[in-house]
């Protein structure tokens, strides 16, 4: 086999219900076409995980540059993510009697997903790599679509990344996805009643949001987005959310738009139910406040015919 395999996985925006995906809840999310990760697989004599020239930087002009880099970017690049999904993939195939052909490959990756913005940059790299492995070993038809988000999550858990399934489901299926999450984390059950009841309400926002979208009740949908952020703020507090994150939401609300975190903070998603005139007000307000606006481009579902055949009929 000499063919190069390449897959792209997109950033994810949590539209409603997060962070209840970590706490036994419901969410609505969509894949964001503006930002993505690409993984390329090329057959090779040895199995090679190729470091990225920027994200996996190991050469510096001075110790000061090294320290500055670590303070701004952290210790983490994409190599560890590629290694983790290779391990999880091989283990799953062994446990499920899926025979893998012989042969090696080299994995390369690139990404333009901004770091620390809650747009699921890490899971996008893992998702794209998993798709490459499925095609290289020709086992796409043997590993169901429903299984793949858990494989991606398992790879991240290998690295100590705490997360829910929201990101991985959106990145596997594409498009706008409503999902109900299994009980993957029960620590919250030991908390006070306010936290428990509030998280249940956050989860129910996604259920209500799904109905609002189907009924084309966009005013109601905007109210739910704002309520999602308000509940998160009550539960976690302003110190945990951060002043800049709160300021971004506040600027959007001043022009009558709805806003909430895309994920865990660093960026927000804004919904303007009144249309272009409200968008113009938002652009002016953000410019004055020093914030950058990126118009949302939603990715449609990218499951192919082989993927669709693996879906459960229920």
PDB file of N, CA and C in Angstrom, residues 42-141:
ATOM      1  N   UNK A  42       1.080   7.970   6.093  1.00  0.00           N
ATOM      2  CA  UNK A  42       1.825   7.485   4.935  1.00  0.00           C
ATOM      3  C   UNK A  42       2.472   6.148   5.292  1.00  0.00           C
ATOM      4  N   UNK A  43       2.317   5.130   4.466  1.00  0.00           N
ATOM      5  CA  UNK A  43       2.990   3.847   4.724  1.00  0.00           C
ATOM      6  C   UNK A  43       4.500   4.037   4.812  1.00  0.00           C
ATOM      7  N   UNK A  44       5.136   3.326   5.740  1.00  0.00           N
ATOM      8  CA  UNK A  44       6.582   3.448   5.926  1.00  0.00           C
ATOM      9  C   UNK A  44       7.122   2.148   6.500  1.00  0.00           C
ATOM     10  N   UNK A  45       8.452   1.995   6.457  1.00  0.00           N
ATOM     11  CA  UNK A  45       9.078   0.771   6.958  1.00  0.00           C
ATOM     12  C   UNK A  45       8.920   0.640   8.469  1.00  0.00           C
ATOM     13  N   UNK A  46       9.087   1.746   9.175  1.00  0.00           N
ATOM     14  CA  UNK A  46       8.911   1.763  10.622  1.00  0.00           C
ATOM     15  C   UNK A  46       7.684   2.588  10.977  1.00  0.00           C
ATOM     16  N   UNK A  47       7.148   2.345  12.166  1.00  0.00           N
ATOM     17  CA  UNK A  47       6.026   3.160  12.637  1.00  0.00           C
ATOM     18  C   UNK A  47       6.606   4.432  13.271  1.00  0.00           C
ATOM     19  N   UNK A  48       6.255   5.574  12.699  1.00  0.00           N
ATOM     20  CA  UNK A  48       6.832   6.845  13.118  1.00  0.00           C
ATOM     21  C   UNK A  48       5.721   7.834  13.452  1.00  0.00           C
ATOM     22  N   UNK A  49       5.813   8.458  14.616  1.00  0.00           N
ATOM     23  CA  UNK A  49       4.925   9.562  14.986  1.00  0.00           C
ATOM     24  C   UNK A  49       5.733  10.842  14.796  1.00  0.00           C
ATOM     25  N   UNK A  50       5.387  11.617  13.794  1.00  0.00           N
ATOM     26  CA  UNK A  50       6.181  12.784  13.419  1.00  0.00           C
ATOM     27  C   UNK A  50       5.815  14.004  14.268  1.00  0.00           C
ATOM     28  N   UNK A  51       6.762  14.567  15.018  1.00  0.00           N
ATOM     29  CA  UNK A  51       6.460  15.775  15.800  1.00  0.00           C
ATOM     30  C   UNK A  51       6.121  16.952  14.882  1.00  0.00           C
ATOM     31  N   UNK A  52       5.246  17.820  15.354  1.00  0.00           N
ATOM     32  CA  UNK A  52       4.891  19.027  14.613  1.00  0.00           C
ATOM     33  C   UNK A  52       5.978  20.080  14.818  1.00  0.00           C
ATOM     34  N   UNK A  53       6.284  20.838  13.778  1.00  0.00           N
ATOM     35  CA  UNK A  53       7.392  21.794  13.849  1.00  0.00           C
ATOM     36  C   UNK A  53       7.154  22.924  14.843  1.00  0.00           C
ATOM     37  N   UNK A  54       5.872  23.178  15.189  1.00  0.00           N
ATOM     38  CA  UNK A  54       5.566  24.244  16.145  1.00  0.00           C
ATOM     39  C   UNK A  54       4.992  23.702  17.447  1.00  0.00           C
ATOM     40  N   UNK A  55       3.999  22.837  17.345  1.00  0.00           N
ATOM     41  CA  UNK A  55       3.290  22.362  18.535  1.00  0.00           C
ATOM     42  C   UNK A  55       4.111  21.383  19.372  1.00  0.00           C
ATOM     43  N   UNK A  56       5.106  20.748  18.759  1.00  0.00           N
ATOM     44  CA  UNK A  56       5.966  19.820  19.494  1.00  0.00           C
ATOM     45  C   UNK A  56       7.418  20.318  19.479  1.00  0.00           C
ATOM     46  N   UNK A  57       7.566  21.598  19.658  1.00  0.00           N
ATOM     47  CA  UNK A  57       8.883  22.232  19.573  1.00  0.00           C
ATOM     48  C   UNK A  57       9.827  21.692  20.645  1.00  0.00           C
ATOM     49  N   UNK A  58      11.028  21.287  20.225  1.00  0.00           N
ATOM     50  CA  UNK A  58      12.030  20.775  21.173  1.00  0.00           C
ATOM     51  C   UNK A  58      13.382  21.471  20.991  1.00  0.00           C
ATOM     52  N   UNK A  59      13.422  22.445  20.110  1.00  0.00           N
ATOM     53  CA  UNK A  59      14.667  23.178  19.861  1.00  0.00           C
ATOM     54  C   UNK A  59      14.440  24.666  20.138  1.00  0.00           C
ATOM     55  N   UNK A  60      15.278  25.241  20.989  1.00  0.00           N
ATOM     56  CA  UNK A  60      15.088  26.621  21.421  1.00  0.00           C
ATOM     57  C   UNK A  60      16.390  27.397  21.321  1.00  0.00           C
ATOM     58  N   UNK A  61      16.268  28.718  21.203  1.00  0.00           N
ATOM     59  CA  UNK A  61      17.450  29.577  21.108  1.00  0.00           C
ATOM     60  C   UNK A  61      18.078  29.852  22.472  1.00  0.00           C
ATOM     61  N   UNK A  62      17.272  29.679  23.532  1.00  0.00           N
ATOM     62  CA  UNK A  62      17.786  29.922  24.880  1.00  0.00           C
ATOM     63  C   UNK A  62      16.872  29.266  25.892  1.00  0.00           C
ATOM     64  N   UNK A  63      17.335  29.192  27.137  1.00  0.00           N
ATOM     65  CA  UNK A  63      16.482  28.624  28.187  1.00  0.00           C
ATOM     66  C   UNK A  63      15.310  29.556  28.470  1.00  0.00           C
ATOM     67  N   UNK A  64      15.502  30.854  28.259  1.00  0.00           N
ATOM     68  CA  UNK A  64      14.403  31.810  28.462  1.00  0.00           C
ATOM     69  C   UNK A  64      13.288  31.570  27.451  1.00  0.00           C
ATOM     70  N   UNK A  65      13.670  31.285  26.210  1.00  0.00           N
ATOM     71  CA  UNK A  65      12.657  30.993  25.196  1.00  0.00           C
ATOM     72  C   UNK A  65      11.908  29.716  25.547  1.00  0.00           C
ATOM     73  N   UNK A  66      12.638  28.707  26.028  1.00  0.00           N
ATOM     74  CA  UNK A  66      12.000  27.453  26.433  1.00  0.00           C
ATOM     75  C   UNK A  66      10.971  27.704  27.533  1.00  0.00           C
ATOM     76  N   UNK A  67      11.363  28.462  28.569  1.00  0.00           N
ATOM     77  CA  UNK A  67      10.459  28.732  29.691  1.00  0.00           C
ATOM     78  C   UNK A  67       9.248  29.538  29.228  1.00  0.00           C
ATOM     79  N   UNK A  68       9.484  30.553  28.402  1.00  0.00           N
ATOM     80  CA  UNK A  68       8.371  31.368  27.893  1.00  0.00           C
ATOM     81  C   UNK A  68       7.393  30.525  27.091  1.00  0.00           C
ATOM     82  N   UNK A  69       7.947  29.617  26.324  1.00  0.00           N
ATOM     83  CA  UNK A  69       7.110  28.717  25.521  1.00  0.00           C
ATOM     84  C   UNK A  69       6.247  27.826  26.413  1.00  0.00           C
ATOM     85  N   UNK A  70       6.858  27.260  27.442  1.00  0.00           N
ATOM     86  CA  UNK A  70       6.111  26.387  28.342  1.00  0.00           C
ATOM     87  C   UNK A  70       5.035  27.145  29.094  1.00  0.00           C
ATOM     88  N   UNK A  71       5.322  28.380  29.483  1.00  0.00           N
ATOM     89  CA  UNK A  71       4.342  29.171  30.219  1.00  0.00           C
ATOM     90  C   UNK A  71       3.153  29.578  29.354  1.00  0.00           C
ATOM     91  N   UNK A  72       3.381  29.735  28.061  1.00  0.00           N
ATOM     92  CA  UNK A  72       2.289  30.143  27.167  1.00  0.00           C
ATOM     93  C   UNK A  72       1.557  28.967  26.538  1.00  0.00           C
ATOM     94  N   UNK A  73       2.294  27.883  26.252  1.00  0.00           N
ATOM     95  CA  UNK A  73       1.705  26.763  25.524  1.00  0.00           C
ATOM     96  C   UNK A  73       1.579  25.483  26.350  1.00  0.00           C
ATOM     97  N   UNK A  74       2.257  25.425  27.492  1.00  0.00           N
ATOM     98  CA  UNK A  74       2.227  24.203  28.285  1.00  0.00           C
ATOM     99  C   UNK A  74       3.196  23.158  27.756  1.00  0.00           C
ATOM    100  N   UNK A  75       3.134  21.972  28.328  1.00  0.00           N
ATOM    101  CA  UNK A  75       4.059  20.902  27.984  1.00  0.00           C
ATOM    102  C   UNK A  75       3.536  20.001  26.872  1.00  0.00           C
ATOM    103  N   UNK A  76       2.330  20.293  26.393  1.00  0.00           N
ATOM    104  CA  UNK A  76       1.662  19.290  25.583  1.00  0.00           C
ATOM    105  C   UNK A  76       1.613  19.648  24.106  1.00  0.00           C
ATOM    106  N   UNK A  77       1.929  18.679  23.259  1.00  0.00           N
ATOM    107  CA  UNK A  77       1.755  18.780  21.825  1.00  0.00           C
ATOM    108  C   UNK A  77       0.868  17.647  21.348  1.00  0.00           C
ATOM    109  N   UNK A  78       0.952  17.338  20.054  1.00  0.00           N
ATOM    110  CA  UNK A  78       0.069  16.317  19.502  1.00  0.00           C
ATOM    111  C   UNK A  78       0.641  14.919  19.465  1.00  0.00           C
ATOM    112  N   UNK A  79       1.949  14.787  19.650  1.00  0.00           N
ATOM    113  CA  UNK A  79       2.572  13.460  19.566  1.00  0.00           C
ATOM    114  C   UNK A  79       1.951  12.493  20.563  1.00  0.00           C
ATOM    115  N   UNK A  80       1.778  12.937  21.789  1.00  0.00           N
ATOM    116  CA  UNK A  80       1.220  12.058  22.825  1.00  0.00           C
ATOM    117  C   UNK A  80      -0.192  11.619  22.472  1.00  0.00           C
ATOM    118  N   UNK A  81      -0.959  12.502  21.818  1.00  0.00           N
ATOM    119  CA  UNK A  81      -2.326  12.171  21.420  1.00  0.00           C
ATOM    120  C   UNK A  81      -2.335  11.087  20.349  1.00  0.00           C
ATOM    121  N   UNK A  82      -1.429  11.198  19.381  1.00  0.00           N
ATOM    122  CA  UNK A  82      -1.343  10.189  18.324  1.00  0.00           C
ATOM    123  C   UNK A  82      -0.906   8.840  18.877  1.00  0.00           C
ATOM    124  N   UNK A  83       0.040   8.861  19.806  1.00  0.00           N
ATOM    125  CA  UNK A  83       0.475   7.612  20.430  1.00  0.00           C
ATOM    126  C   UNK A  83      -0.663   6.956  21.212  1.00  0.00           C
ATOM    127  N   UNK A  84      -1.422   7.776  21.926  1.00  0.00           N
ATOM    128  CA  UNK A  84      -2.504   7.241  22.766  1.00  0.00           C
ATOM    129  C   UNK A  84      -3.593   6.586  21.932  1.00  0.00           C
ATOM    130  N   UNK A  85      -3.986   7.203  20.811  1.00  0.00           N
ATOM    131  CA  UNK A  85      -5.058   6.601  20.008  1.00  0.00           C
ATOM    132  C   UNK A  85      -4.562   5.336  19.316  1.00  0.00           C
ATOM    133  N   UNK A  86      -3.276   5.278  18.972  1.00  0.00           N
ATOM    134  CA  UNK A  86      -2.730   4.033  18.408  1.00  0.00           C
ATOM    135  C   UNK A  86      -2.843   2.893  19.430  1.00  0.00           C
ATOM    136  N   UNK A  87      -2.525   3.192  20.675  1.00  0.00           N
ATOM    137  CA  UNK A  87      -2.598   2.173  21.724  1.00  0.00           C
ATOM    138  C   UNK A  87      -4.036   1.718  21.951  1.00  0.00           C
ATOM    139  N   UNK A  88      -4.948   2.680  22.087  1.00  0.00           N
ATOM    140  CA  UNK A  88      -6.352   2.351  22.351  1.00  0.00           C
ATOM    141  C   UNK A  88      -6.960   1.591  21.182  1.00  0.00           C
ATOM    142  N   UNK A  89      -6.651   2.006  19.966  1.00  0.00           N
ATOM    143  CA  UNK A  89      -7.160   1.336  18.764  1.00  0.00           C
ATOM    144  C   UNK A  89      -6.695  -0.117  18.705  1.00  0.00           C
ATOM    145  N   UNK A  90      -5.408  -0.334  18.907  1.00  0.00           N
ATOM    146  CA  UNK A  90      -4.875  -1.695  18.838  1.00  0.00           C
ATOM    147  C   UNK A  90      -5.453  -2.585  19.934  1.00  0.00           C
ATOM    148  N   UNK A  91      -5.610  -2.022  21.126  1.00  0.00           N
ATOM    149  CA  UNK A  91      -6.170  -2.784  22.236  1.00  0.00           C
ATOM    150  C   UNK A  91      -7.622  -3.166  21.960  1.00  0.00           C
ATOM    151  N   UNK A  92      -8.404  -2.231  21.429  1.00  0.00           N
ATOM    152  CA  UNK A  92      -9.814  -2.518  21.120  1.00  0.00           C
ATOM    153  C   UNK A  92      -9.907  -3.630  20.075  1.00  0.00           C
ATOM    154  N   UNK A  93      -9.082  -3.555  19.049  1.00  0.00           N
ATOM    155  CA  UNK A  93      -9.120  -4.570  17.996  1.00  0.00           C
ATOM    156  C   UNK A  93      -8.740  -5.948  18.548  1.00  0.00           C
ATOM    157  N   UNK A  94      -7.750  -5.988  19.397  1.00  0.00           N
ATOM    158  CA  UNK A  94      -7.352  -7.269  20.003  1.00  0.00           C
ATOM    159  C   UNK A  94      -8.481  -7.857  20.845  1.00  0.00           C
ATOM    160  N   UNK A  95      -9.120  -7.000  21.648  1.00  0.00           N
ATOM    161  CA  UNK A  95     -10.186  -7.472  22.542  1.00  0.00           C
ATOM    162  C   UNK A  95     -11.431  -7.898  21.789  1.00  0.00           C
ATOM    163  N   UNK A  96     -11.596  -7.427  20.569  1.00  0.00           N
ATOM    164  CA  UNK A  96     -12.798  -7.738  19.794  1.00  0.00           C
ATOM    165  C   UNK A  96     -12.501  -8.612  18.579  1.00  0.00           C
ATOM    166  N   UNK A  97     -11.345  -9.279  18.623  1.00  0.00           N
ATOM    167  CA  UNK A  97     -10.964 -10.240  17.581  1.00  0.00           C
ATOM    168  C   UNK A  97     -10.995  -9.637  16.178  1.00  0.00           C
ATOM    169  N   UNK A  98     -10.565  -8.403  16.075  1.00  0.00           N
ATOM    170  CA  UNK A  98     -10.450  -7.744  14.779  1.00  0.00           C
ATOM    171  C   UNK A  98      -8.984  -7.838  14.341  1.00  0.00           C
ATOM    172  N   UNK A  99      -8.742  -8.603  13.310  1.00  0.00           N
ATOM    173  CA  UNK A  99      -7.368  -8.835  12.875  1.00  0.00           C
ATOM    174  C   UNK A  99      -6.843  -7.634  12.098  1.00  0.00           C
ATOM    175  N   UNK A 100      -5.655  -7.183  12.467  1.00  0.00           N
ATOM    176  CA  UNK A 100      -5.023  -6.053  11.790  1.00  0.00           C
ATOM    177  C   UNK A 100      -3.916  -6.567  10.884  1.00  0.00           C
ATOM    178  N   UNK A 101      -3.901  -6.079   9.658  1.00  0.00           N
ATOM    179  CA  UNK A 101      -2.884  -6.493   8.693  1.00  0.00           C
ATOM    180  C   UNK A 101      -1.504  -6.006   9.141  1.00  0.00           C
ATOM    181  N   UNK A 102      -0.471  -6.596   8.601  1.00  0.00           N
ATOM    182  CA  UNK A 102       0.885  -6.149   8.889  1.00  0.00           C
ATOM    183  C   UNK A 102       1.182  -4.884   8.094  1.00  0.00           C
ATOM    184  N   UNK A 103       2.214  -4.181   8.495  1.00  0.00           N
ATOM    185  CA  UNK A 103       2.592  -2.960   7.802  1.00  0.00           C
ATOM    186  C   UNK A 103       2.680  -1.796   8.771  1.00  0.00           C
ATOM    187  N   UNK A 104       3.552  -0.858   8.465  1.00  0.00           N
ATOM    188  CA  UNK A 104       3.760   0.312   9.323  1.00  0.00           C
ATOM    189  C   UNK A 104       3.423   1.597   8.592  1.00  0.00           C
ATOM    190  N   UNK A 105       3.503   2.687   9.329  1.00  0.00           N
ATOM    191  CA  UNK A 105       3.098   3.971   8.766  1.00  0.00           C
ATOM    192  C   UNK A 105       3.765   5.103   9.535  1.00  0.00           C
ATOM    193  N   UNK A 106       3.690   6.285   8.948  1.00  0.00           N
ATOM    194  CA  UNK A 106       4.116   7.514   9.604  1.00  0.00           C
ATOM    195  C   UNK A 106       2.905   8.428   9.733  1.00  0.00           C
ATOM    196  N   UNK A 107       2.705   8.953  10.934  1.00  0.00           N
ATOM    197  CA  UNK A 107       1.610   9.892  11.182  1.00  0.00           C
ATOM    198  C   UNK A 107       2.147  11.312  11.306  1.00  0.00           C
ATOM    199  N   UNK A 108       1.522  12.231  10.559  1.00  0.00           N
ATOM    200  CA  UNK A 108       1.813  13.664  10.656  1.00  0.00           C
ATOM    201  C   UNK A 108       0.521  14.365  11.042  1.00  0.00           C
ATOM    202  N   UNK A 109       0.621  15.496  11.708  1.00  0.00           N
ATOM    203  CA  UNK A 109      -0.595  16.247  12.013  1.00  0.00           C
ATOM    204  C   UNK A 109      -0.346  17.750  11.903  1.00  0.00           C
ATOM    205  N   UNK A 110      -1.444  18.473  11.720  1.00  0.00           N
ATOM    206  CA  UNK A 110      -1.407  19.926  11.753  1.00  0.00           C
ATOM    207  C   UNK A 110      -2.765  20.396  12.275  1.00  0.00           C
ATOM    208  N   UNK A 111      -2.816  21.569  12.849  1.00  0.00           N
ATOM    209  CA  UNK A 111      -4.072  22.091  13.390  1.00  0.00           C
ATOM    210  C   UNK A 111      -4.053  23.605  13.424  1.00  0.00           C
ATOM    211  N   UNK A 112      -5.214  24.197  13.205  1.00  0.00           N
ATOM    212  CA  UNK A 112      -5.357  25.647  13.368  1.00  0.00           C
ATOM    213  C   UNK A 112      -6.392  25.992  14.437  1.00  0.00           C
ATOM    214  N   UNK A 113      -6.759  24.988  15.241  1.00  0.00           N
ATOM    215  CA  UNK A 113      -7.726  25.226  16.325  1.00  0.00           C
ATOM    216  C   UNK A 113      -7.024  25.976  17.444  1.00  0.00           C
ATOM    217  N   UNK A 114      -7.514  27.161  17.815  1.00  0.00           N
ATOM    218  CA  UNK A 114      -6.856  27.937  18.875  1.00  0.00           C
ATOM    219  C   UNK A 114      -6.824  27.162  20.189  1.00  0.00           C
ATOM    220  N   UNK A 115      -5.693  27.249  20.868  1.00  0.00           N
ATOM    221  CA  UNK A 115      -5.540  26.557  22.146  1.00  0.00           C
ATOM    222  C   UNK A 115      -6.315  27.260  23.242  1.00  0.00           C
ATOM    223  N   UNK A 116      -6.778  26.474  24.208  1.00  0.00           N
ATOM    224  CA  UNK A 116      -7.407  26.980  25.428  1.00  0.00           C
ATOM    225  C   UNK A 116      -8.611  27.873  25.142  1.00  0.00           C
ATOM    226  N   UNK A 117      -9.401  27.470  24.157  1.00  0.00           N
ATOM    227  CA  UNK A 117     -10.620  28.203  23.818  1.00  0.00           C
ATOM    228  C   UNK A 117     -11.874  27.351  23.966  1.00  0.00           C
ATOM    229  N   UNK A 118     -11.725  26.134  24.467  1.00  0.00           N
ATOM    230  CA  UNK A 118     -12.887  25.260  24.630  1.00  0.00           C
ATOM    231  C   UNK A 118     -13.451  24.764  23.318  1.00  0.00           C
ATOM    232  N   UNK A 119     -12.603  24.656  22.279  1.00  0.00           N
ATOM    233  CA  UNK A 119     -13.061  24.221  20.953  1.00  0.00           C
ATOM    234  C   UNK A 119     -12.611  22.799  20.610  1.00  0.00           C
ATOM    235  N   UNK A 120     -12.114  22.080  21.597  1.00  0.00           N
ATOM    236  CA  UNK A 120     -11.813  20.645  21.461  1.00  0.00           C
ATOM    237  C   UNK A 120     -10.698  20.352  20.465  1.00  0.00           C
ATOM    238  N   UNK A 121      -9.607  21.074  20.593  1.00  0.00           N
ATOM    239  CA  UNK A 121      -8.484  20.864  19.701  1.00  0.00           C
ATOM    240  C   UNK A 121      -7.823  19.511  19.864  1.00  0.00           C
ATOM    241  N   UNK A 122      -7.687  19.033  21.093  1.00  0.00           N
ATOM    242  CA  UNK A 122      -7.039  17.743  21.336  1.00  0.00           C
ATOM    243  C   UNK A 122      -7.839  16.593  20.738  1.00  0.00           C
ATOM    244  N   UNK A 123      -9.139  16.587  20.997  1.00  0.00           N
ATOM    245  CA  UNK A 123      -9.952  15.475  20.501  1.00  0.00           C
ATOM    246  C   UNK A 123     -10.086  15.511  18.986  1.00  0.00           C
ATOM    247  N   UNK A 124      -9.938  16.697  18.371  1.00  0.00           N
ATOM    248  CA  UNK A 124      -9.969  16.774  16.908  1.00  0.00           C
ATOM    249  C   UNK A 124      -8.775  16.039  16.311  1.00  0.00           C
ATOM    250  N   UNK A 125      -7.605  16.192  16.913  1.00  0.00           N
ATOM    251  CA  UNK A 125      -6.410  15.472  16.443  1.00  0.00           C
ATOM    252  C   UNK A 125      -6.612  13.963  16.582  1.00  0.00           C
ATOM    253  N   UNK A 126      -7.140  13.550  17.728  1.00  0.00           N
ATOM    254  CA  UNK A 126      -7.357  12.117  17.972  1.00  0.00           C
ATOM    255  C   UNK A 126      -8.403  11.557  17.010  1.00  0.00           C
ATOM    256  N   UNK A 127      -9.479  12.307  16.787  1.00  0.00           N
ATOM    257  CA  UNK A 127     -10.542  11.859  15.890  1.00  0.00           C
ATOM    258  C   UNK A 127     -10.036  11.675  14.460  1.00  0.00           C
ATOM    259  N   UNK A 128      -9.258  12.637  13.988  1.00  0.00           N
ATOM    260  CA  UNK A 128      -8.710  12.537  12.631  1.00  0.00           C
ATOM    261  C   UNK A 128      -7.755  11.348  12.517  1.00  0.00           C
ATOM    262  N   UNK A 129      -6.949  11.132  13.558  1.00  0.00           N
ATOM    263  CA  UNK A 129      -6.017  10.004  13.545  1.00  0.00           C
ATOM    264  C   UNK A 129      -6.759   8.668  13.539  1.00  0.00           C
ATOM    265  N   UNK A 130      -7.834   8.574  14.317  1.00  0.00           N
ATOM    266  CA  UNK A 130      -8.620   7.337  14.344  1.00  0.00           C
ATOM    267  C   UNK A 130      -9.157   7.016  12.951  1.00  0.00           C
ATOM    268  N   UNK A 131      -9.642   8.021  12.236  1.00  0.00           N
ATOM    269  CA  UNK A 131     -10.140   7.791  10.882  1.00  0.00           C
ATOM    270  C   UNK A 131      -9.044   7.282   9.958  1.00  0.00           C
ATOM    271  N   UNK A 132      -7.831   7.787  10.127  1.00  0.00           N
ATOM    272  CA  UNK A 132      -6.711   7.291   9.329  1.00  0.00           C
ATOM    273  C   UNK A 132      -6.436   5.815   9.616  1.00  0.00           C
ATOM    274  N   UNK A 133      -6.470   5.449  10.894  1.00  0.00           N
ATOM    275  CA  UNK A 133      -6.229   4.056  11.273  1.00  0.00           C
ATOM    276  C   UNK A 133      -7.318   3.133  10.739  1.00  0.00           C
ATOM    277  N   UNK A 134      -8.560   3.584  10.801  1.00  0.00           N
ATOM    278  CA  UNK A 134      -9.666   2.776  10.280  1.00  0.00           C
ATOM    279  C   UNK A 134      -9.466   2.452   8.800  1.00  0.00           C
ATOM    280  N   UNK A 135      -8.993   3.427   8.040  1.00  0.00           N
ATOM    281  CA  UNK A 135      -8.817   3.217   6.603  1.00  0.00           C
ATOM    282  C   UNK A 135      -7.530   2.462   6.284  1.00  0.00           C
ATOM    283  N   UNK A 136      -6.464   2.745   7.025  1.00  0.00           N
ATOM    284  CA  UNK A 136      -5.201   2.036   6.760  1.00  0.00           C
ATOM    285  C   UNK A 136      -5.372   0.534   6.976  1.00  0.00           C
ATOM    286  N   UNK A 137      -6.039   0.166   8.058  1.00  0.00           N
ATOM    287  CA  UNK A 137      -6.238  -1.254   8.366  1.00  0.00           C
ATOM    288  C   UNK A 137      -7.515  -1.826   7.744  1.00  0.00           C
ATOM    289  N   UNK A 138      -8.268  -0.969   7.043  1.00  0.00           N
ATOM    290  CA  UNK A 138      -9.500  -1.401   6.370  1.00  0.00           C
ATOM    291  C   UNK A 138     -10.477  -2.079   7.332  1.00  0.00           C
ATOM    292  N   UNK A 139     -10.736  -1.419   8.462  1.00  0.00           N
ATOM    293  CA  UNK A 139     -11.643  -1.983   9.467  1.00  0.00           C
ATOM    294  C   UNK A 139     -12.794  -1.024   9.790  1.00  0.00           C
ATOM    295  N   UNK A 140     -13.009  -0.053   8.943  1.00  0.00           N
ATOM    296  CA  UNK A 140     -14.090   0.917   9.196  1.00  0.00           C
ATOM    297  C   UNK A 140     -15.435   0.215   9.350  1.00  0.00           C
ATOM    298  N   UNK A 141     -15.648  -0.822   8.572  1.00  0.00           N
ATOM    299  CA  UNK A 141     -16.916  -1.556   8.610  1.00  0.00           C
ATOM    300  C   UNK A 141     -17.045  -2.434   9.849  1.00  0.00           C
TER     301      UNK A 141
END
